[in-house]
mmCIF file with all atom_site columns, C-alpha atoms and ligand atoms in Angstrom:
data_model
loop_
_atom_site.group_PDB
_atom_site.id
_atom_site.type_symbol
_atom_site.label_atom_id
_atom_site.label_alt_id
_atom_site.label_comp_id
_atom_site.label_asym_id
_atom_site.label_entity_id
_atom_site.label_seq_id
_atom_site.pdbx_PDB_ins_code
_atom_site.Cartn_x
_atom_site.Cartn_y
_atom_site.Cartn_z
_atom_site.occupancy
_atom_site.B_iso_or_equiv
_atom_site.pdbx_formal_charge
_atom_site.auth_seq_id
_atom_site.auth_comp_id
_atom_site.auth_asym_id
_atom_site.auth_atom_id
_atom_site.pdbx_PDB_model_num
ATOM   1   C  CA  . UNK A 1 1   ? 0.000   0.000  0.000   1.00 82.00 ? 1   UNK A CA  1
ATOM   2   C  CA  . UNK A 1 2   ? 1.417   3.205  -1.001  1.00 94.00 ? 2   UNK A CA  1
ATOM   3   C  CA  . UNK A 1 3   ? 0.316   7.125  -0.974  1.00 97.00 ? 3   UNK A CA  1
ATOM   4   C  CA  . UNK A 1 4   ? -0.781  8.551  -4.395  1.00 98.00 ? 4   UNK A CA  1
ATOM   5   C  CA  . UNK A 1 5   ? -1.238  12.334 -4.879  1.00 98.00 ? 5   UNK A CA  1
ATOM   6   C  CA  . UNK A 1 6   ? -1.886  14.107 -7.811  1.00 98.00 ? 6   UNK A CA  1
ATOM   7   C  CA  . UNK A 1 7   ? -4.406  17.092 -8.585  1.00 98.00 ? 7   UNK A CA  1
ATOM   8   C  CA  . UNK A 1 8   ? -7.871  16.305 -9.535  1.00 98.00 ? 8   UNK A CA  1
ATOM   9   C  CA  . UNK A 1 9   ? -9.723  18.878 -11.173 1.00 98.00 ? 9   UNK A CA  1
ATOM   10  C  CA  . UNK A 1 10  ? -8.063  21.449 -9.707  1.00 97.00 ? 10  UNK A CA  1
ATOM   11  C  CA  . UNK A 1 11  ? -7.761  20.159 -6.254  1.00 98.00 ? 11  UNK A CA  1
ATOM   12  C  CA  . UNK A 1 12  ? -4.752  18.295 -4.816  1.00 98.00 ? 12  UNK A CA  1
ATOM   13  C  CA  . UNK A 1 13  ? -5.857  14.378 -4.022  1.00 98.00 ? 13  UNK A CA  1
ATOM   14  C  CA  . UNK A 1 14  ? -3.928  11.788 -1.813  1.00 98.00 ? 14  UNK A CA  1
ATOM   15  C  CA  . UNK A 1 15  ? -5.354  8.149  -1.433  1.00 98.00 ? 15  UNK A CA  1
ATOM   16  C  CA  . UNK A 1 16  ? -3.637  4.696  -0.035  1.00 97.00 ? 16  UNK A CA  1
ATOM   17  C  CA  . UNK A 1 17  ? -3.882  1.834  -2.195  1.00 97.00 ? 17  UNK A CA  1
ATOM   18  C  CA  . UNK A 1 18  ? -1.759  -0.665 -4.165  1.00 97.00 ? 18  UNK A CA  1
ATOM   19  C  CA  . UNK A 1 19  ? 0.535   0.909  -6.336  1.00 97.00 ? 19  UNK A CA  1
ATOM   20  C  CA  . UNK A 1 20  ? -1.170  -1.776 -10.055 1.00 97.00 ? 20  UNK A CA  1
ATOM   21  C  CA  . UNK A 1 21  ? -4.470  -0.045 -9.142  1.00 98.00 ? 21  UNK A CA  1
ATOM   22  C  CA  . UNK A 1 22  ? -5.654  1.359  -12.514 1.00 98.00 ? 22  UNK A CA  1
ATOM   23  C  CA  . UNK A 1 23  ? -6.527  5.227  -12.191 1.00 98.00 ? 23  UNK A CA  1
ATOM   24  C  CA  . UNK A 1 24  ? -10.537 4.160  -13.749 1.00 98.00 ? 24  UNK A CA  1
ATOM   25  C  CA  . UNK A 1 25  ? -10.773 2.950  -10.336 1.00 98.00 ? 25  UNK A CA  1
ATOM   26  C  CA  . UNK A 1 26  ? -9.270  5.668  -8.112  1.00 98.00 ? 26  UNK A CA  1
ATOM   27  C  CA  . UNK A 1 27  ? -11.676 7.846  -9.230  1.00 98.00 ? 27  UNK A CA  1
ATOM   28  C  CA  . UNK A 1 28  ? -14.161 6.236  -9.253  1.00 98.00 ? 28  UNK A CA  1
ATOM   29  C  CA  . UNK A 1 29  ? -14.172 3.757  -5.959  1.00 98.00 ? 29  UNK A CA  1
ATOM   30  C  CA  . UNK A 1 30  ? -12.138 5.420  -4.264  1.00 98.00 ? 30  UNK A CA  1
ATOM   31  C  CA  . UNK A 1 31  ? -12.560 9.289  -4.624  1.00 98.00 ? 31  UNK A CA  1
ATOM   32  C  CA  . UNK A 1 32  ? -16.296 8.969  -5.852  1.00 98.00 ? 32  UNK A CA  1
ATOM   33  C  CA  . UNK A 1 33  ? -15.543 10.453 -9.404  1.00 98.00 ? 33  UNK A CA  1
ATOM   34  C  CA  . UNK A 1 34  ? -17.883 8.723  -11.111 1.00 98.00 ? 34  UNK A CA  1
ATOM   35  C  CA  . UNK A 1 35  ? -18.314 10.921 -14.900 1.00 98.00 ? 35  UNK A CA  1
ATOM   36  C  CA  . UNK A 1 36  ? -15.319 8.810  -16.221 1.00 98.00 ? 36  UNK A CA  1
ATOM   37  C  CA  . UNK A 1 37  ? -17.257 5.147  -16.861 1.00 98.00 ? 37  UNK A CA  1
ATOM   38  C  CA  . UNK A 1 38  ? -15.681 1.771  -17.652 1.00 98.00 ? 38  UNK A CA  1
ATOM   39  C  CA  . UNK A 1 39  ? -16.261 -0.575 -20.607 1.00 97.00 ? 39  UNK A CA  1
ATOM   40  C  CA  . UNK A 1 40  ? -13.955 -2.600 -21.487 1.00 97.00 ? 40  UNK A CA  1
ATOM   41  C  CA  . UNK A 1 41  ? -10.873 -1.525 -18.956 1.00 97.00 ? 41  UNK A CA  1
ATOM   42  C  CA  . UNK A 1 42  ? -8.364  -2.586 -22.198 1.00 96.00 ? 42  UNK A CA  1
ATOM   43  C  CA  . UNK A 1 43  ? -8.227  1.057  -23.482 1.00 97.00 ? 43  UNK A CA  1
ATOM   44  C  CA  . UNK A 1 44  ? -10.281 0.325  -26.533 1.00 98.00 ? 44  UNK A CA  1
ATOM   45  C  CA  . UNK A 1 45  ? -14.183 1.697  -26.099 1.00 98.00 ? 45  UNK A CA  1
ATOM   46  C  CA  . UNK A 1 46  ? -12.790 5.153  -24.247 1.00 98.00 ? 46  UNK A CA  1
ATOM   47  C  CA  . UNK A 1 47  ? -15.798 5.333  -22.174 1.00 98.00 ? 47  UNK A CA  1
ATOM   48  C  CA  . UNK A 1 48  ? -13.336 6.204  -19.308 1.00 98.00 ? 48  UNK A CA  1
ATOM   49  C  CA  . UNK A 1 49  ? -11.938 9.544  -21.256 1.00 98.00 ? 49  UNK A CA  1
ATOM   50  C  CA  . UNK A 1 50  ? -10.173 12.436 -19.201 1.00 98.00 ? 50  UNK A CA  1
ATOM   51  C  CA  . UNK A 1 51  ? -7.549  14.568 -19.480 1.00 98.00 ? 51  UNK A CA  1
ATOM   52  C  CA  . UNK A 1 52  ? -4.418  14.567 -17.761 1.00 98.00 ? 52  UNK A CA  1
ATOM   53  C  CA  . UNK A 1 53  ? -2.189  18.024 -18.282 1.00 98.00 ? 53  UNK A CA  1
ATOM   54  C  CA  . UNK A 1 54  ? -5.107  18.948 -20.676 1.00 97.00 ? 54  UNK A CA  1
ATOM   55  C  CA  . UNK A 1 55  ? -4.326  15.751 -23.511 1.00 98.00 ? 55  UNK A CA  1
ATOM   56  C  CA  . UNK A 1 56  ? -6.816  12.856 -23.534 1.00 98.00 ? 56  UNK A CA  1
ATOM   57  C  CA  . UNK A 1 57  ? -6.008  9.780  -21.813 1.00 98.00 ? 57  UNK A CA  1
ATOM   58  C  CA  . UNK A 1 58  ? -7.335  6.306  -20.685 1.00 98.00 ? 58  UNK A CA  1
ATOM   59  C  CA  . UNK A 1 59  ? -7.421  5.842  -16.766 1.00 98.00 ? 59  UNK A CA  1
ATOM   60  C  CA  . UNK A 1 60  ? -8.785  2.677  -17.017 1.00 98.00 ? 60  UNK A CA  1
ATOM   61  C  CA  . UNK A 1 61  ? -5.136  1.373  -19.002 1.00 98.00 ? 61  UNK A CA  1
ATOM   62  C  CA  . UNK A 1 62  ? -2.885  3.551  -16.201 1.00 98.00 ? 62  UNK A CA  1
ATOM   63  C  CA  . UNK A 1 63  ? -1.769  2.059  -12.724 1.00 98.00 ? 63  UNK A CA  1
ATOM   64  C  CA  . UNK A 1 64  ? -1.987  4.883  -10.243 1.00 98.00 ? 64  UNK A CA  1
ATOM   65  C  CA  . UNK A 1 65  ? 1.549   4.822  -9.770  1.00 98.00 ? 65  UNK A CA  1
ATOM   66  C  CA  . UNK A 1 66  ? 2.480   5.823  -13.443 1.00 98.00 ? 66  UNK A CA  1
ATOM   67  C  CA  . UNK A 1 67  ? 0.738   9.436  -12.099 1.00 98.00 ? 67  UNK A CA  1
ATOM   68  C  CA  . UNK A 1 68  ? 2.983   11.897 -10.644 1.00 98.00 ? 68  UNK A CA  1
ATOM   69  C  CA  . UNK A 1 69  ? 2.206   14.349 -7.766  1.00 97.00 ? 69  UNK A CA  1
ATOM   70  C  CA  . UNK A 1 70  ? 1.962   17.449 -10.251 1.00 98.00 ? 70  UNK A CA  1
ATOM   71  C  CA  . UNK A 1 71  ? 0.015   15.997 -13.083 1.00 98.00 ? 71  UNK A CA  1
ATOM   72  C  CA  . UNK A 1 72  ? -3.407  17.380 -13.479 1.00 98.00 ? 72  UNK A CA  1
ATOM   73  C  CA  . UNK A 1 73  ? -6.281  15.101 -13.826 1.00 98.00 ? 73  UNK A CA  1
ATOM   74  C  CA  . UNK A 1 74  ? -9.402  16.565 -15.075 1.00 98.00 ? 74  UNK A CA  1
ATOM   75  C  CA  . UNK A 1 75  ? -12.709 14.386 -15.242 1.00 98.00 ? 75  UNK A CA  1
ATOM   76  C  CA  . UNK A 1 76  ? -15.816 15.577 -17.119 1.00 98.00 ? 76  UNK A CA  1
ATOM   77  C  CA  . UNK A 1 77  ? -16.718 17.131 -13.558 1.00 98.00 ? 77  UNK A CA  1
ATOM   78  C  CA  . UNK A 1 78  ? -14.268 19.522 -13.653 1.00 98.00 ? 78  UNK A CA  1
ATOM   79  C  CA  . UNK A 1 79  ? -14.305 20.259 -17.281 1.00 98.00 ? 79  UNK A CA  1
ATOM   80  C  CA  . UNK A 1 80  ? -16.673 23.399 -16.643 1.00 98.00 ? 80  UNK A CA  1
ATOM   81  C  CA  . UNK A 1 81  ? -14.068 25.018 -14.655 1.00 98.00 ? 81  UNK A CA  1
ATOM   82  C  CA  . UNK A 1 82  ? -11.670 24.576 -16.959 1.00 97.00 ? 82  UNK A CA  1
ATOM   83  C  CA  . UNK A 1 83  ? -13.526 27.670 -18.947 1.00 97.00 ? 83  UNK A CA  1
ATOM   84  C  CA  . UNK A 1 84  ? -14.986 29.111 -15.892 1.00 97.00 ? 84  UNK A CA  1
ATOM   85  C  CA  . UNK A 1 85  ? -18.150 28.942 -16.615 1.00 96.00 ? 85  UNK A CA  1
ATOM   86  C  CA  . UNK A 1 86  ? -20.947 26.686 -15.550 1.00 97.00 ? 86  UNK A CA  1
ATOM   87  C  CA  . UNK A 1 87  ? -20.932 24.392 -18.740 1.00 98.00 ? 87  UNK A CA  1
ATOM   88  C  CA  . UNK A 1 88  ? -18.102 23.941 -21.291 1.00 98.00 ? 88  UNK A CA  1
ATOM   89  C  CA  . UNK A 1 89  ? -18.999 25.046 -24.706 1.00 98.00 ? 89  UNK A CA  1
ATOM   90  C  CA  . UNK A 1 90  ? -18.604 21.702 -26.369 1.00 98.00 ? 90  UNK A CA  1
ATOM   91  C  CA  . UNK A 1 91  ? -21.642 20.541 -23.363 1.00 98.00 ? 91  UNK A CA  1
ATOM   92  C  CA  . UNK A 1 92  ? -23.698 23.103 -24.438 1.00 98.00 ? 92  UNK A CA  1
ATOM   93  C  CA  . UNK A 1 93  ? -23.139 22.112 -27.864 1.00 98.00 ? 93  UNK A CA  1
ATOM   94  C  CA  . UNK A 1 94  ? -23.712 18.410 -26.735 1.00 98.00 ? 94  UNK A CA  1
ATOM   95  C  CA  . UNK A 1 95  ? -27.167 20.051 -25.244 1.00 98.00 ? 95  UNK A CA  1
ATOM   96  C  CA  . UNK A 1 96  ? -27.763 21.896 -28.364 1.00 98.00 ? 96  UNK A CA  1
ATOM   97  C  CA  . UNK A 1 97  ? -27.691 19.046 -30.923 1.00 98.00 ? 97  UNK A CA  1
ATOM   98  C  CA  . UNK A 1 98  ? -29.318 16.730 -28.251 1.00 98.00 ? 98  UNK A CA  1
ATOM   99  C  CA  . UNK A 1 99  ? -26.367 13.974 -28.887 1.00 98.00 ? 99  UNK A CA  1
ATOM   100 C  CA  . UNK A 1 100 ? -27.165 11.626 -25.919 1.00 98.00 ? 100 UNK A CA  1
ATOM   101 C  CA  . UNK A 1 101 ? -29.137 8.290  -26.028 1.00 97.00 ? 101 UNK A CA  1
ATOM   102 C  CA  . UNK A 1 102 ? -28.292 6.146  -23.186 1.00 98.00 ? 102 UNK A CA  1
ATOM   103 C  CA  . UNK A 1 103 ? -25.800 8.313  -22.679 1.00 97.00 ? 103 UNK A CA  1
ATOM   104 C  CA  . UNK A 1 104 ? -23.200 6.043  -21.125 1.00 98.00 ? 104 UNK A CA  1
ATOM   105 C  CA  . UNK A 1 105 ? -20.783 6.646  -23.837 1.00 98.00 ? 105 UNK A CA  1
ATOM   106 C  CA  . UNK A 1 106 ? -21.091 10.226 -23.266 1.00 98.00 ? 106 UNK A CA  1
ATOM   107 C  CA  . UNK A 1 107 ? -18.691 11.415 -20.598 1.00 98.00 ? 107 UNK A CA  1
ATOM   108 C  CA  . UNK A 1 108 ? -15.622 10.251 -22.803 1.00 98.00 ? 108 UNK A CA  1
ATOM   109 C  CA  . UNK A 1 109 ? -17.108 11.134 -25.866 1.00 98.00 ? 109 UNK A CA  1
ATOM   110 C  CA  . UNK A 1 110 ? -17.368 14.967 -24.782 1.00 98.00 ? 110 UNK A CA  1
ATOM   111 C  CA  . UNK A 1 111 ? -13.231 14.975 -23.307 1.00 98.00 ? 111 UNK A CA  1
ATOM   112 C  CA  . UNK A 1 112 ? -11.925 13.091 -26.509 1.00 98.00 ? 112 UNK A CA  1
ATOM   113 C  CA  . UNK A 1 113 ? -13.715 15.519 -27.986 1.00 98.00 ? 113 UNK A CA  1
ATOM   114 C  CA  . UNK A 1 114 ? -12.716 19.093 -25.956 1.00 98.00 ? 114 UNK A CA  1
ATOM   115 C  CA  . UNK A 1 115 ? -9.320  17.391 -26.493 1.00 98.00 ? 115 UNK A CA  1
ATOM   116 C  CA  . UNK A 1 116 ? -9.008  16.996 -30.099 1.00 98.00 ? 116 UNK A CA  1
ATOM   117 C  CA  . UNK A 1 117 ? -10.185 20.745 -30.665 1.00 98.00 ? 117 UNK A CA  1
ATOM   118 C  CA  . UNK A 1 118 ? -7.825  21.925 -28.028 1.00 98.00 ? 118 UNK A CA  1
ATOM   119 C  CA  . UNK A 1 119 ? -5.220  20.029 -30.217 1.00 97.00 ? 119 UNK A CA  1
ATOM   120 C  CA  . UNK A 1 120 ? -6.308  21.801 -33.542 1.00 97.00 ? 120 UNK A CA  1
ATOM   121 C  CA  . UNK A 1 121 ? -6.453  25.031 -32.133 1.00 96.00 ? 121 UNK A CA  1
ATOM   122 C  CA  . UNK A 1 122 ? -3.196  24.760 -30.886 1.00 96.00 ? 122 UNK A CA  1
ATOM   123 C  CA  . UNK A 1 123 ? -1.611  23.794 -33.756 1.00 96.00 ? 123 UNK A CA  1
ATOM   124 C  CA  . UNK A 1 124 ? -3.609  26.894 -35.426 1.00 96.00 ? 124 UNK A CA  1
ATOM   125 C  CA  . UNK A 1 125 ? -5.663  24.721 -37.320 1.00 95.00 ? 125 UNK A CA  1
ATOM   126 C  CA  . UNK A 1 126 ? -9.517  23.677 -37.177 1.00 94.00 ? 126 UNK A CA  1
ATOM   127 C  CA  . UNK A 1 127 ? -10.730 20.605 -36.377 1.00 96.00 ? 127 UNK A CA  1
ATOM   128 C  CA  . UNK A 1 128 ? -11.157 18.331 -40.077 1.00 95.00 ? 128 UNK A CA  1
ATOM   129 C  CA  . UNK A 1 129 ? -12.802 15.501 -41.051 1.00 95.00 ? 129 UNK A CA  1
ATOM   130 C  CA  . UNK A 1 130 ? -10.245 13.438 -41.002 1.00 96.00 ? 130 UNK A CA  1
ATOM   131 C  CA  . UNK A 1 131 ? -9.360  14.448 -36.946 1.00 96.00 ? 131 UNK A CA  1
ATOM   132 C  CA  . UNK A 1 132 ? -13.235 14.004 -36.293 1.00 97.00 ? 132 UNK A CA  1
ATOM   133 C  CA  . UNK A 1 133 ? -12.141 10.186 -37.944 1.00 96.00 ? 133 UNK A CA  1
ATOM   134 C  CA  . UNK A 1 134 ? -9.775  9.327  -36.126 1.00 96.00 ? 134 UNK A CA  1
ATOM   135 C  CA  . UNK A 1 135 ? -12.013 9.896  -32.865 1.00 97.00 ? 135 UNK A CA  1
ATOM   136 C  CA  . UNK A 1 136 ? -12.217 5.859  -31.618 1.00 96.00 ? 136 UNK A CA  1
ATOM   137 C  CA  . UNK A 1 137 ? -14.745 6.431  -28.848 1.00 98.00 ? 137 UNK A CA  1
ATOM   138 C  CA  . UNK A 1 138 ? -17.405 3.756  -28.794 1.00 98.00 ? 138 UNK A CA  1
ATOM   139 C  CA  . UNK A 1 139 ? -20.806 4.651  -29.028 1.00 98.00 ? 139 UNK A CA  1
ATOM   140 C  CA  . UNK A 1 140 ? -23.640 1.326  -28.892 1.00 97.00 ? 140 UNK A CA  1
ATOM   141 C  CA  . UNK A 1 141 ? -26.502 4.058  -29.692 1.00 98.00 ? 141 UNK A CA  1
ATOM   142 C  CA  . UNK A 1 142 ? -25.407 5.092  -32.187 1.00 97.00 ? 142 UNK A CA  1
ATOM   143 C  CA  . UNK A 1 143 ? -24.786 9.095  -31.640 1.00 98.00 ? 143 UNK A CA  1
ATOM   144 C  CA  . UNK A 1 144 ? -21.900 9.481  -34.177 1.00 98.00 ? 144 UNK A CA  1
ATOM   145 C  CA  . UNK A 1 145 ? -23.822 11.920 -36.464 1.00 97.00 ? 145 UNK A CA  1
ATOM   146 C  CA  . UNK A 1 146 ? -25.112 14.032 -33.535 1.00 98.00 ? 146 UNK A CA  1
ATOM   147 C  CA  . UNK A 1 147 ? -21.313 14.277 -32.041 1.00 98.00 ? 147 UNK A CA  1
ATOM   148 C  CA  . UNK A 1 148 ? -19.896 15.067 -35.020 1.00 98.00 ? 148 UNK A CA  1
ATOM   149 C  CA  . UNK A 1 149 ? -22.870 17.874 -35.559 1.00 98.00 ? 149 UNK A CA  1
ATOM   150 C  CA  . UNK A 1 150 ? -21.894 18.995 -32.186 1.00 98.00 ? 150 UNK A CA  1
ATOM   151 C  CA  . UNK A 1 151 ? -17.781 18.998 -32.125 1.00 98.00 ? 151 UNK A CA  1
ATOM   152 C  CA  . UNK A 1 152 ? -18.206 21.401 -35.292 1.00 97.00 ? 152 UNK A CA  1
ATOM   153 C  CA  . UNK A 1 153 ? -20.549 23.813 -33.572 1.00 97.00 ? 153 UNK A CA  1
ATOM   154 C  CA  . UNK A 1 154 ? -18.500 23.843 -30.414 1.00 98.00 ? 154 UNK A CA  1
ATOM   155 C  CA  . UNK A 1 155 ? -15.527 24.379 -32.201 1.00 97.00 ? 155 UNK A CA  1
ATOM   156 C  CA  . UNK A 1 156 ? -16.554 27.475 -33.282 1.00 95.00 ? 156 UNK A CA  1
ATOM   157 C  CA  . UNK A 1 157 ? -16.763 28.757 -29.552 1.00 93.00 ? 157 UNK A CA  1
ATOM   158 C  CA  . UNK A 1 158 ? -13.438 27.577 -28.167 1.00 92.00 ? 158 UNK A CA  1
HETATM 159 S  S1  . FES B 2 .   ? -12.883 1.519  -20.077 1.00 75.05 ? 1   FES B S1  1
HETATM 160 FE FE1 . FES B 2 .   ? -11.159 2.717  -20.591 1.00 75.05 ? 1   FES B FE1 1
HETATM 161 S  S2  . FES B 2 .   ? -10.995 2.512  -22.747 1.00 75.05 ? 1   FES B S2  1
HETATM 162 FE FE2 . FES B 2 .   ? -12.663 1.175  -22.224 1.00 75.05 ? 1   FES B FE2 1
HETATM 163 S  S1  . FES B 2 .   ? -25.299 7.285  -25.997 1.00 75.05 ? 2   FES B S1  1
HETATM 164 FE FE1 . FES B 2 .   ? -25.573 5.183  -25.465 1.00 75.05 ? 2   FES B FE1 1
HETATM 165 S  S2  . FES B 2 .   ? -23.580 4.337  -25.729 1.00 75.05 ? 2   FES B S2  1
HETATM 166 FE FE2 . FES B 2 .   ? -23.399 6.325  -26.531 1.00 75.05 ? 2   FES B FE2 1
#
């Protein structure tokens, strides 16, 4: 059993547990951060989609002790902060265009996608077809016309 600290979602986070414990479930068990959902815990459906030092990542594929003190975990409930405001624009997009269905998926759809527009934008480029492609997030209902719809609109506000 070892001590883990990093910062989550702004704040700084400590919690005791084996050092193989994959990140998915330090959030979630442990620290009650529940936005971030599992699927297949193999890093292939990306239901478990957050950030850490603003790039998208799979917690569910990371043992808790790959994460150092100073790197920044951000879950879908801090993502609103991020912008300071009470939604991010790519939610209120998500709200505009109505994208959910069950709306499991959704969580790591919305950070794979705030992620990949960061990306663009900082390589002074918009988001293209082929990046909205290459976006490998699982969705059983079906949503994928809806969140591309919505990626493109909230692009426009970031
Ligand atoms: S649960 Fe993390 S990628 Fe599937
Ligand atoms: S909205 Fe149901 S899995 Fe995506």
């Amino acid at each position: 059993m070892s001590t883990h600290s990093f910062v989550l979602n702004g704040k700084p986070v400590s919690v005791d547990c084996p050092d193989d414990v994959r990140l998915l479930w330090v959030l979630r068990d442990l620290l009650g951060v529940t936005g971030p959902k599992y699927g297949c815990g193999l890093e292939v459906c990306k239901a478990c989609t957050c950030h850490i030092n603003g790039k998208a990542f799979n917690p569910c594929a990371v043992p808790v002790s790959d994460i150092q003190s100073t790197d920044e975990v951000t879950t879908i409930e801090g993502l609103p902060a991020t912008v300071g405001k009470d939604l991010h624009p790519m939610q209120e997009a998500w709200l505009d265009v109505d994208v959910a269905q069950c709306g499991y998926c959704q969580p790591g759809q919305i950070m794979a996608a705030v992620a990949l527009v960061n990306e663009a934008k900082a390589a002074g480029r918009s988001v293209s077809d082929a990046d909205l492609d290459g976006l490998r997030n699982v969705c059983r209902c079906g949503t994928y016309p809806r969140i591309r719809k919505a990626i493109e609109a909230a692009a426009a506000q970031m």
